[in-house]
């Protein structure tokens, strides 16, 4: 099925997060497309009530809801924007932003006159979560929490309002509170073991906590219960996280081939671009990102991905333009950090410092909105600020059970930069032992091993970093090349000859910049003090001690919906 390019969502005015609560007088934003309400007949009232009930039937992945696949607009015969938003999410697919705007406006009007409609409040709250994530506007999360609490006040989760619990799980994931998301999601799964709606939020939560075995099991369960493009997308991500690149690529390509809507197609093409970038194929990555933007001009994440790939192709001016567009349209903090590091690699220290200062302000505002951006702040401090402070931040993350590969890598690198390479080695190794092929992780481990005189391992991991993606970072990739050159070629003799005669000269690293100054989930036990990766391995809790999910053959992969 051909997919037509999507209308730019900027042509629609998004809902105002600072407006009065929707239960009182909130209306659709000015300029948003909404079908005028019909005369207040009994048929209309019943139809709109049914709309809210059915809309709450399936909540997740896009954090919105779904209606039965055979639902059609009974008026003109053409689904309206709100109906299209629901149709897109029937299989857990992303909705187009203009249609999501229409859905929000429709539910705002409805709950203003029906404040006890729990399903419609759940729809509205979950749509706010999705809007906040898709536009990088954390202001919507407070409104989402309020709407979801109103839904639970009208009907508690224990009385069948699992939609609101899934919405709270999606909200917790958006705020990077993965432990809370896990609790909400597992509560829904326990009450509704034969439905799929809890699994997407659980997959994200498990990955955020570093529980990759549970994430793999949840992905497989999701694929059994909800086949189609969403299952293929989740499975491709699981394969990627395990380092199974060929399987990830084949599954992601199948998802792209089967996608039917512009938003779903653009997301699939973006995923193919990410996979191409990670395996060091920038030209292919640019082609996929360009295709994503052509399909859906509002897919601004592809501008940032395109910028990374353009840097690798030495098309620096284009890369700067793409980054600036991405930051302007989708102000995610990680894009600001990447832009700052690109400026720094070009010698534009003033511009780089401007971006780092801007990033600190963004992270402060995110924290005020309840979003945990500790990992990104720690990355900023490690390479451009106070590495000791980064260690403190990341130790706190680790102690709160957030033990993903990304946190392990960041903590290892921060420990190294603060002068403790011995302890850093454990965390850096545990990041790579998850199986993911990440050039930055291999580079960090190689540098740490080099510092400790483990020259064989250092050479192997630095080569791995540059083989995985020769241009993985405009700042770090040249340092990786220098570090590898300083080690020289391996000696012809045995292990005794593997070390250089003298320790290699210290390779400069990025110089530090001056620093500038919901509801409660169901009860569980408090997290215990956190062990180091070595202790975790003994307790069979570390990534290296966690068995990977059974590798699925292509014929056994989730195949799409019937």
Short mmCIF file of N, CA and C in Angstrom, two decimals, residues 303-371:
data_model
loop_
_atom_site.label_atom_id
_atom_site.label_comp_id
_atom_site.label_asym_id
_atom_site.label_seq_id
_atom_site.Cartn_x
_atom_site.Cartn_y
_atom_site.Cartn_z
N UNK A 303 15.66 14.45 11.53
CA UNK A 303 16.61 15.53 11.24
C UNK A 303 17.85 15.37 12.11
N UNK A 304 17.68 15.01 13.37
CA UNK A 304 18.82 14.80 14.25
C UNK A 304 19.63 13.59 13.81
N UNK A 305 18.96 12.51 13.45
CA UNK A 305 19.67 11.34 12.96
C UNK A 305 20.43 11.65 11.69
N UNK A 306 19.81 12.40 10.80
CA UNK A 306 20.46 12.80 9.56
C UNK A 306 21.70 13.64 9.85
N UNK A 307 21.62 14.51 10.86
CA UNK A 307 22.76 15.34 11.21
C UNK A 307 23.96 14.49 11.63
N UNK A 308 23.73 13.46 12.45
CA UNK A 308 24.83 12.59 12.88
C UNK A 308 25.50 11.95 11.67
N UNK A 309 24.69 11.45 10.75
CA UNK A 309 25.24 10.77 9.58
C UNK A 309 25.98 11.75 8.67
N UNK A 310 25.48 12.96 8.55
CA UNK A 310 26.15 13.96 7.71
C UNK A 310 27.51 14.34 8.27
N UNK A 311 27.65 14.36 9.59
CA UNK A 311 28.96 14.62 10.19
C UNK A 311 29.95 13.56 9.74
N UNK A 312 29.52 12.30 9.75
CA UNK A 312 30.40 11.21 9.34
C UNK A 312 30.80 11.33 7.88
N UNK A 313 29.97 11.97 7.06
CA UNK A 313 30.26 12.15 5.64
C UNK A 313 31.01 13.46 5.36
N UNK A 314 31.43 14.16 6.44
CA UNK A 314 32.14 15.44 6.33
C UNK A 314 31.30 16.53 5.65
N UNK A 315 29.99 16.40 5.72
CA UNK A 315 29.09 17.43 5.19
C UNK A 315 28.65 18.29 6.39
N UNK A 316 29.64 19.00 6.94
CA UNK A 316 29.47 19.66 8.23
C UNK A 316 28.43 20.76 8.20
N UNK A 317 28.44 21.58 7.16
CA UNK A 317 27.47 22.68 7.11
C UNK A 317 26.04 22.13 7.09
N UNK A 318 25.82 21.09 6.31
CA UNK A 318 24.50 20.48 6.28
C UNK A 318 24.14 19.87 7.64
N UNK A 319 25.15 19.29 8.29
CA UNK A 319 24.91 18.68 9.60
C UNK A 319 24.50 19.73 10.62
N UNK A 320 25.19 20.86 10.61
CA UNK A 320 24.83 21.93 11.54
C UNK A 320 23.41 22.42 11.29
N UNK A 321 23.06 22.56 10.03
CA UNK A 321 21.70 23.01 9.69
C UNK A 321 20.66 22.00 10.15
N UNK A 322 20.96 20.71 9.94
CA UNK A 322 20.01 19.66 10.36
C UNK A 322 19.87 19.63 11.87
N UNK A 323 20.97 19.76 12.60
CA UNK A 323 20.89 19.79 14.06
C UNK A 323 20.08 20.98 14.54
N UNK A 324 20.34 22.14 13.95
CA UNK A 324 19.62 23.35 14.38
C UNK A 324 18.13 23.22 14.12
N UNK A 325 17.77 22.60 13.01
CA UNK A 325 16.35 22.40 12.73
C UNK A 325 15.74 21.43 13.74
N UNK A 326 16.47 20.35 14.02
CA UNK A 326 15.96 19.36 14.97
C UNK A 326 15.76 19.99 16.35
N UNK A 327 16.73 20.76 16.81
CA UNK A 327 16.65 21.38 18.13
C UNK A 327 15.51 22.39 18.19
N UNK A 328 15.30 23.11 17.08
CA UNK A 328 14.23 24.10 17.05
C UNK A 328 12.85 23.46 17.06
N UNK A 329 12.70 22.35 16.34
CA UNK A 329 11.40 21.72 16.21
C UNK A 329 11.12 20.66 17.27
N UNK A 330 12.18 20.01 17.74
CA UNK A 330 12.03 18.94 18.73
C UNK A 330 13.16 19.09 19.75
N UNK A 331 13.00 19.97 20.73
CA UNK A 331 14.10 20.33 21.63
C UNK A 331 14.42 19.26 22.68
N UNK A 332 14.86 18.12 22.21
CA UNK A 332 15.30 17.07 23.14
C UNK A 332 16.71 17.40 23.64
N UNK A 333 16.95 17.23 24.93
CA UNK A 333 18.27 17.61 25.47
C UNK A 333 19.43 16.89 24.80
N UNK A 334 19.26 15.62 24.40
CA UNK A 334 20.38 14.90 23.80
C UNK A 334 20.82 15.53 22.49
N UNK A 335 19.88 16.16 21.76
CA UNK A 335 20.26 16.82 20.52
C UNK A 335 21.11 18.07 20.80
N UNK A 336 20.79 18.76 21.87
CA UNK A 336 21.57 19.95 22.24
C UNK A 336 22.99 19.54 22.62
N UNK A 337 23.14 18.44 23.35
CA UNK A 337 24.47 17.96 23.70
C UNK A 337 25.25 17.57 22.45
N UNK A 338 24.62 16.88 21.53
CA UNK A 338 25.30 16.48 20.29
C UNK A 338 25.73 17.70 19.48
N UNK A 339 24.86 18.71 19.41
CA UNK A 339 25.22 19.92 18.67
C UNK A 339 26.39 20.62 19.34
N UNK A 340 26.39 20.69 20.67
CA UNK A 340 27.50 21.31 21.37
C UNK A 340 28.81 20.60 21.11
N UNK A 341 28.77 19.27 21.10
CA UNK A 341 30.01 18.52 20.86
C UNK A 341 30.47 18.64 19.42
N UNK A 342 29.54 18.81 18.49
CA UNK A 342 29.95 19.06 17.11
C UNK A 342 30.66 20.41 17.01
N UNK A 343 30.07 21.44 17.63
CA UNK A 343 30.74 22.75 17.64
C UNK A 343 32.14 22.64 18.25
N UNK A 344 32.26 21.91 19.37
CA UNK A 344 33.55 21.78 20.03
C UNK A 344 34.56 21.07 19.13
N UNK A 345 34.12 20.04 18.41
CA UNK A 345 35.03 19.33 17.52
C UNK A 345 35.53 20.21 16.39
N UNK A 346 34.74 21.23 16.04
CA UNK A 346 35.13 22.16 14.97
C UNK A 346 35.95 23.34 15.48
N UNK A 347 36.16 23.39 16.79
CA UNK A 347 36.92 24.48 17.38
C UNK A 347 36.08 25.70 17.71
N UNK A 348 34.76 25.59 17.62
CA UNK A 348 33.87 26.72 17.94
C UNK A 348 33.51 26.64 19.43
N UNK A 349 34.49 26.94 20.27
CA UNK A 349 34.30 26.73 21.71
C UNK A 349 33.20 27.61 22.29
N UNK A 350 33.06 28.82 21.79
CA UNK A 350 32.02 29.71 22.29
C UNK A 350 30.64 29.16 21.98
N UNK A 351 30.45 28.69 20.76
CA UNK A 351 29.16 28.10 20.39
C UNK A 351 28.89 26.83 21.19
N UNK A 352 29.94 26.04 21.41
CA UNK A 352 29.77 24.83 22.20
C UNK A 352 29.34 25.17 23.62
N UNK A 353 29.99 26.14 24.24
CA UNK A 353 29.64 26.53 25.60
C UNK A 353 28.21 27.05 25.67
N UNK A 354 27.78 27.76 24.64
CA UNK A 354 26.40 28.24 24.60
C UNK A 354 25.43 27.07 24.64
N UNK A 355 25.73 26.01 23.88
CA UNK A 355 24.84 24.84 23.87
C UNK A 355 24.86 24.12 25.21
N UNK A 356 26.03 24.01 25.83
CA UNK A 356 26.10 23.33 27.13
C UNK A 356 25.35 24.12 28.20
N UNK A 357 25.44 25.43 28.13
CA UNK A 357 24.70 26.26 29.08
C UNK A 357 23.19 26.12 28.85
N UNK A 358 22.82 26.13 27.58
CA UNK A 358 21.40 25.93 27.24
C UNK A 358 20.92 24.58 27.74
N UNK A 359 21.76 23.56 27.59
CA UNK A 359 21.38 22.22 28.03
C UNK A 359 21.15 22.17 29.54
N UNK A 360 22.00 22.84 30.30
CA UNK A 360 21.81 22.85 31.76
C UNK A 360 20.46 23.46 32.13
N UNK A 361 20.09 24.51 31.43
CA UNK A 361 18.78 25.12 31.69
C UNK A 361 17.64 24.17 31.35
N UNK A 362 17.77 23.45 30.23
CA UNK A 362 16.74 22.49 29.83
C UNK A 362 16.60 21.38 30.86
N UNK A 363 17.73 20.89 31.36
CA UNK A 363 17.68 19.80 32.34
C UNK A 363 17.09 20.27 33.66
N UNK A 364 17.34 21.52 34.02
CA UNK A 364 16.73 22.07 35.23
C UNK A 364 15.21 22.14 35.09
N UNK A 365 14.75 22.58 33.93
CA UNK A 365 13.30 22.67 33.70
C UNK A 365 12.68 21.27 33.63
N UNK A 366 13.40 20.32 33.05
CA UNK A 366 12.88 18.95 32.99
C UNK A 366 12.72 18.38 34.39
N UNK A 367 13.68 18.63 35.24
CA UNK A 367 13.59 18.14 36.62
C UNK A 367 12.39 18.74 37.32
N UNK A 368 12.14 20.04 37.09
CA UNK A 368 10.98 20.69 37.70
C UNK A 368 9.67 20.08 37.21
N UNK A 369 9.68 19.55 35.99
CA UNK A 369 8.48 18.91 35.43
C UNK A 369 8.39 17.44 35.80
N UNK A 370 9.30 16.97 36.65
CA UNK A 370 9.24 15.59 37.11
C UNK A 370 9.94 14.59 36.23
N UNK A 371 10.76 15.06 35.28
CA UNK A 371 11.47 14.17 34.37
C UNK A 371 12.88 13.92 34.89
#
